[in-house]
Amino acid sequence: MADFRAEVAKVALEENVKASAAERYLFAPRMVPTDWGLFQSCDVGKNYTAEYTATHEGAKPHNAYAAFKAEKINNDESVSEILMASYGETQARSIGNSIPS
């Protein structure tokens, strides 16, 4: 959980999200999402799913996830790290957008 919070905090700082909003989000009780949960909710996963289902007739999100995992593993990339980074960016942007100007 500490790694997850650290990644979200890092991106929140880079995106100039207000500290109070980031703290409320980061320290709310929650569990780290699974890779499948991250894939479904981050930009990388959403974009990959959209592209995959557009080019593979009848494909479902779980098919896109399986293809994504296989592609990253074949390239010796960490699926969890890629998804965590994208999720951190997605959440930081979401936190920043939820704060009234």
Short mmCIF file of N, CA and C in Angstrom, two decimals:
data_model
loop_
_atom_site.label_atom_id
_atom_site.label_comp_id
_atom_site.label_asym_id
_atom_site.label_seq_id
_atom_site.Cartn_x
_atom_site.Cartn_y
_atom_site.Cartn_z
N MET A 1 0.83 -1.19 0.00
CA MET A 1 0.00 0.00 0.00
C MET A 1 0.87 1.26 0.00
N ALA A 2 2.01 1.18 0.68
CA ALA A 2 2.90 2.34 0.75
C ALA A 2 3.41 2.71 -0.64
N ASP A 3 3.76 1.70 -1.45
CA ASP A 3 4.23 1.97 -2.81
C ASP A 3 3.15 2.63 -3.65
N PHE A 4 1.92 2.15 -3.48
CA PHE A 4 0.78 2.72 -4.21
C PHE A 4 0.60 4.18 -3.83
N ARG A 5 0.58 4.46 -2.53
CA ARG A 5 0.41 5.85 -2.07
C ARG A 5 1.56 6.72 -2.55
N ALA A 6 2.77 6.19 -2.52
CA ALA A 6 3.93 6.96 -2.96
C ALA A 6 3.82 7.32 -4.44
N GLU A 7 3.37 6.38 -5.26
CA GLU A 7 3.23 6.65 -6.70
C GLU A 7 2.17 7.72 -6.95
N VAL A 8 1.02 7.61 -6.28
CA VAL A 8 -0.04 8.61 -6.45
C VAL A 8 0.44 9.96 -5.95
N ALA A 9 1.13 9.99 -4.81
CA ALA A 9 1.64 11.25 -4.26
C ALA A 9 2.65 11.89 -5.21
N LYS A 10 3.52 11.09 -5.79
CA LYS A 10 4.52 11.61 -6.73
C LYS A 10 3.85 12.29 -7.92
N VAL A 11 2.87 11.63 -8.49
CA VAL A 11 2.18 12.19 -9.65
C VAL A 11 1.36 13.41 -9.23
N ALA A 12 0.74 13.36 -8.06
CA ALA A 12 -0.04 14.51 -7.59
C ALA A 12 0.85 15.74 -7.46
N LEU A 13 2.06 15.55 -6.94
CA LEU A 13 3.00 16.67 -6.82
C LEU A 13 3.41 17.19 -8.19
N GLU A 14 3.68 16.28 -9.11
CA GLU A 14 4.09 16.68 -10.46
C GLU A 14 2.98 17.44 -11.18
N GLU A 15 1.73 17.09 -10.88
CA GLU A 15 0.59 17.72 -11.54
C GLU A 15 0.05 18.92 -10.76
N ASN A 16 0.74 19.31 -9.69
CA ASN A 16 0.35 20.46 -8.86
C ASN A 16 -1.05 20.33 -8.27
N VAL A 17 -1.39 19.13 -7.83
CA VAL A 17 -2.68 18.91 -7.16
C VAL A 17 -2.56 19.48 -5.75
N LYS A 18 -3.62 20.13 -5.27
CA LYS A 18 -3.60 20.70 -3.92
C LYS A 18 -3.31 19.62 -2.90
N ALA A 19 -2.44 19.92 -1.94
CA ALA A 19 -2.00 18.94 -0.95
C ALA A 19 -3.16 18.38 -0.15
N SER A 20 -4.12 19.22 0.25
CA SER A 20 -5.23 18.73 1.07
C SER A 20 -6.07 17.70 0.32
N ALA A 21 -6.29 17.91 -0.97
CA ALA A 21 -7.07 16.96 -1.77
C ALA A 21 -6.31 15.65 -1.91
N ALA A 22 -5.02 15.74 -2.17
CA ALA A 22 -4.20 14.54 -2.31
C ALA A 22 -4.16 13.76 -1.00
N GLU A 23 -4.01 14.44 0.11
CA GLU A 23 -3.97 13.77 1.42
C GLU A 23 -5.28 13.05 1.71
N ARG A 24 -6.41 13.71 1.44
CA ARG A 24 -7.71 13.06 1.68
C ARG A 24 -7.82 11.79 0.88
N TYR A 25 -7.36 11.83 -0.36
CA TYR A 25 -7.44 10.65 -1.22
C TYR A 25 -6.46 9.57 -0.76
N LEU A 26 -5.22 9.97 -0.53
CA LEU A 26 -4.16 9.00 -0.24
C LEU A 26 -4.36 8.26 1.07
N PHE A 27 -4.92 8.91 2.06
CA PHE A 27 -5.00 8.28 3.37
C PHE A 27 -6.39 7.81 3.74
N ALA A 28 -7.30 7.84 2.79
CA ALA A 28 -8.60 7.21 3.02
C ALA A 28 -8.37 5.70 3.09
N PRO A 29 -9.08 5.02 3.99
CA PRO A 29 -8.87 3.56 4.09
C PRO A 29 -9.25 2.87 2.78
N ARG A 30 -8.35 2.10 2.25
CA ARG A 30 -8.62 1.35 1.02
C ARG A 30 -7.53 0.30 0.83
N MET A 31 -7.80 -0.60 -0.06
CA MET A 31 -6.82 -1.63 -0.40
C MET A 31 -6.25 -1.31 -1.78
N VAL A 32 -5.05 -1.79 -2.02
CA VAL A 32 -4.44 -1.61 -3.34
C VAL A 32 -5.25 -2.41 -4.35
N PRO A 33 -5.63 -1.78 -5.45
CA PRO A 33 -6.38 -2.52 -6.47
C PRO A 33 -5.54 -3.63 -7.10
N THR A 34 -6.20 -4.64 -7.60
CA THR A 34 -5.51 -5.70 -8.33
C THR A 34 -5.07 -5.15 -9.68
N ASP A 35 -4.19 -5.88 -10.37
CA ASP A 35 -3.78 -5.45 -11.71
C ASP A 35 -4.99 -5.35 -12.63
N TRP A 36 -5.93 -6.28 -12.51
CA TRP A 36 -7.15 -6.24 -13.33
C TRP A 36 -7.94 -4.97 -13.01
N GLY A 37 -8.08 -4.64 -11.74
CA GLY A 37 -8.78 -3.42 -11.35
C GLY A 37 -8.08 -2.17 -11.86
N LEU A 38 -6.76 -2.17 -11.77
CA LEU A 38 -5.99 -1.04 -12.30
C LEU A 38 -6.18 -0.91 -13.80
N PHE A 39 -6.10 -2.04 -14.50
CA PHE A 39 -6.24 -2.04 -15.96
C PHE A 39 -7.58 -1.44 -16.38
N GLN A 40 -8.64 -1.79 -15.66
CA GLN A 40 -9.97 -1.30 -16.01
C GLN A 40 -10.15 0.19 -15.72
N SER A 41 -9.38 0.73 -14.78
CA SER A 41 -9.64 2.10 -14.36
C SER A 41 -8.57 3.12 -14.75
N CYS A 42 -7.47 2.69 -15.35
CA CYS A 42 -6.43 3.65 -15.73
C CYS A 42 -6.47 3.92 -17.23
N ASP A 43 -5.86 5.01 -17.62
CA ASP A 43 -5.87 5.40 -19.04
C ASP A 43 -5.20 4.36 -19.94
N VAL A 44 -4.09 3.79 -19.48
CA VAL A 44 -3.40 2.78 -20.30
C VAL A 44 -4.35 1.62 -20.59
N GLY A 45 -5.02 1.13 -19.57
CA GLY A 45 -5.94 0.01 -19.75
C GLY A 45 -7.14 0.36 -20.60
N LYS A 46 -7.72 1.52 -20.35
CA LYS A 46 -8.89 1.95 -21.13
C LYS A 46 -8.53 2.12 -22.61
N ASN A 47 -7.40 2.75 -22.86
CA ASN A 47 -6.97 2.97 -24.24
C ASN A 47 -6.62 1.65 -24.93
N TYR A 48 -5.92 0.77 -24.22
CA TYR A 48 -5.55 -0.53 -24.79
C TYR A 48 -6.81 -1.33 -25.10
N THR A 49 -7.77 -1.32 -24.18
CA THR A 49 -9.02 -2.05 -24.39
C THR A 49 -9.77 -1.51 -25.59
N ALA A 50 -9.85 -0.20 -25.71
CA ALA A 50 -10.56 0.41 -26.84
C ALA A 50 -9.90 0.02 -28.16
N GLU A 51 -8.58 0.10 -28.21
CA GLU A 51 -7.86 -0.25 -29.44
C GLU A 51 -7.99 -1.75 -29.74
N TYR A 52 -7.86 -2.57 -28.72
CA TYR A 52 -7.90 -4.02 -28.91
C TYR A 52 -9.28 -4.48 -29.38
N THR A 53 -10.32 -3.97 -28.74
CA THR A 53 -11.67 -4.39 -29.13
C THR A 53 -12.06 -3.84 -30.50
N ALA A 54 -11.47 -2.73 -30.90
CA ALA A 54 -11.75 -2.18 -32.23
C ALA A 54 -11.09 -3.00 -33.34
N THR A 55 -9.99 -3.67 -33.01
CA THR A 55 -9.26 -4.42 -34.03
C THR A 55 -9.43 -5.94 -33.93
N HIS A 56 -10.12 -6.40 -32.90
CA HIS A 56 -10.35 -7.84 -32.72
C HIS A 56 -11.85 -8.07 -32.51
N GLU A 57 -12.51 -8.53 -33.56
CA GLU A 57 -13.96 -8.70 -33.53
C GLU A 57 -14.38 -9.63 -32.39
N GLY A 58 -15.35 -9.18 -31.62
CA GLY A 58 -15.90 -9.97 -30.52
C GLY A 58 -15.05 -9.99 -29.26
N ALA A 59 -13.96 -9.24 -29.24
CA ALA A 59 -13.08 -9.22 -28.07
C ALA A 59 -13.77 -8.50 -26.91
N LYS A 60 -13.50 -8.97 -25.73
CA LYS A 60 -14.02 -8.40 -24.48
C LYS A 60 -12.85 -7.79 -23.71
N PRO A 61 -13.15 -6.96 -22.69
CA PRO A 61 -12.07 -6.35 -21.91
C PRO A 61 -11.08 -7.37 -21.33
N HIS A 62 -11.58 -8.53 -20.89
CA HIS A 62 -10.65 -9.51 -20.31
C HIS A 62 -9.70 -10.07 -21.38
N ASN A 63 -10.14 -10.09 -22.65
CA ASN A 63 -9.24 -10.51 -23.73
C ASN A 63 -8.14 -9.47 -23.94
N ALA A 64 -8.52 -8.20 -23.87
CA ALA A 64 -7.54 -7.12 -24.01
C ALA A 64 -6.53 -7.18 -22.87
N TYR A 65 -7.02 -7.44 -21.67
CA TYR A 65 -6.13 -7.54 -20.50
C TYR A 65 -5.13 -8.68 -20.67
N ALA A 66 -5.60 -9.82 -21.12
CA ALA A 66 -4.71 -10.97 -21.34
C ALA A 66 -3.66 -10.65 -22.40
N ALA A 67 -4.06 -9.98 -23.47
CA ALA A 67 -3.12 -9.60 -24.53
C ALA A 67 -2.11 -8.57 -24.01
N PHE A 68 -2.59 -7.61 -23.23
CA PHE A 68 -1.73 -6.59 -22.64
C PHE A 68 -0.66 -7.24 -21.75
N LYS A 69 -1.11 -8.14 -20.87
CA LYS A 69 -0.18 -8.83 -19.98
C LYS A 69 0.86 -9.62 -20.77
N ALA A 70 0.41 -10.37 -21.75
CA ALA A 70 1.32 -11.18 -22.56
C ALA A 70 2.35 -10.30 -23.28
N GLU A 71 1.88 -9.19 -23.83
CA GLU A 71 2.77 -8.27 -24.54
C GLU A 71 3.84 -7.71 -23.61
N LYS A 72 3.43 -7.27 -22.43
CA LYS A 72 4.38 -6.68 -21.49
C LYS A 72 5.36 -7.72 -20.95
N ILE A 73 4.86 -8.92 -20.65
CA ILE A 73 5.74 -9.98 -20.15
C ILE A 73 6.75 -10.38 -21.21
N ASN A 74 6.30 -10.46 -22.47
CA ASN A 74 7.22 -10.80 -23.57
C ASN A 74 8.31 -9.75 -23.74
N ASN A 75 8.01 -8.51 -23.37
CA ASN A 75 8.98 -7.42 -23.47
C ASN A 75 9.76 -7.21 -22.17
N ASP A 76 9.62 -8.17 -21.24
CA ASP A 76 10.28 -8.08 -19.92
C ASP A 76 9.92 -6.80 -19.17
N GLU A 77 8.67 -6.37 -19.30
CA GLU A 77 8.19 -5.20 -18.58
C GLU A 77 7.30 -5.65 -17.43
N SER A 78 7.24 -4.85 -16.38
CA SER A 78 6.41 -5.16 -15.23
C SER A 78 4.99 -4.64 -15.46
N VAL A 79 4.06 -5.55 -15.56
CA VAL A 79 2.66 -5.18 -15.75
C VAL A 79 2.19 -4.31 -14.60
N SER A 80 2.50 -4.71 -13.38
CA SER A 80 2.07 -3.96 -12.19
C SER A 80 2.62 -2.54 -12.19
N GLU A 81 3.89 -2.38 -12.51
CA GLU A 81 4.50 -1.04 -12.50
C GLU A 81 3.88 -0.14 -13.56
N ILE A 82 3.65 -0.66 -14.73
CA ILE A 82 3.04 0.13 -15.81
C ILE A 82 1.64 0.57 -15.41
N LEU A 83 0.86 -0.37 -14.89
CA LEU A 83 -0.52 -0.05 -14.50
C LEU A 83 -0.56 0.89 -13.32
N MET A 84 0.33 0.69 -12.34
CA MET A 84 0.35 1.55 -11.16
C MET A 84 0.69 2.99 -11.56
N ALA A 85 1.66 3.16 -12.44
CA ALA A 85 2.04 4.50 -12.88
C ALA A 85 0.88 5.17 -13.61
N SER A 86 0.23 4.44 -14.50
CA SER A 86 -0.90 5.02 -15.23
C SER A 86 -2.06 5.33 -14.29
N TYR A 87 -2.31 4.44 -13.34
CA TYR A 87 -3.39 4.67 -12.38
C TYR A 87 -3.09 5.90 -11.53
N GLY A 88 -1.83 6.05 -11.12
CA GLY A 88 -1.44 7.23 -10.35
C GLY A 88 -1.70 8.51 -11.12
N GLU A 89 -1.35 8.51 -12.40
CA GLU A 89 -1.59 9.69 -13.25
C GLU A 89 -3.08 9.95 -13.40
N THR A 90 -3.84 8.89 -13.64
CA THR A 90 -5.29 9.02 -13.82
C THR A 90 -5.93 9.57 -12.55
N GLN A 91 -5.56 9.03 -11.38
CA GLN A 91 -6.14 9.48 -10.12
C GLN A 91 -5.71 10.90 -9.77
N ALA A 92 -4.45 11.24 -10.01
CA ALA A 92 -3.99 12.60 -9.72
C ALA A 92 -4.77 13.61 -10.56
N ARG A 93 -4.99 13.27 -11.82
CA ARG A 93 -5.77 14.16 -12.69
C ARG A 93 -7.21 14.26 -12.19
N SER A 94 -7.76 13.15 -11.76
CA SER A 94 -9.13 13.13 -11.24
C SER A 94 -9.24 13.97 -9.97
N ILE A 95 -8.27 13.84 -9.07
CA ILE A 95 -8.27 14.64 -7.84
C ILE A 95 -8.18 16.12 -8.20
N GLY A 96 -7.28 16.46 -9.12
CA GLY A 96 -7.11 17.85 -9.53
C GLY A 96 -8.36 18.42 -10.16
N ASN A 97 -9.08 17.61 -10.94
CA ASN A 97 -10.29 18.08 -11.60
C ASN A 97 -11.47 18.21 -10.65
N SER A 98 -11.41 17.55 -9.49
CA SER A 98 -12.54 17.59 -8.56
C SER A 98 -12.50 18.80 -7.64
N ILE A 99 -11.42 19.56 -7.70
CA ILE A 99 -11.28 20.72 -6.83
C ILE A 99 -11.79 21.96 -7.56
N PRO A 100 -12.78 22.65 -6.98
CA PRO A 100 -13.28 23.86 -7.64
C PRO A 100 -12.21 24.94 -7.72
N SER A 101 -12.20 25.64 -8.81
CA SER A 101 -11.20 26.70 -9.01
C SER A 101 -11.55 27.94 -8.25
#
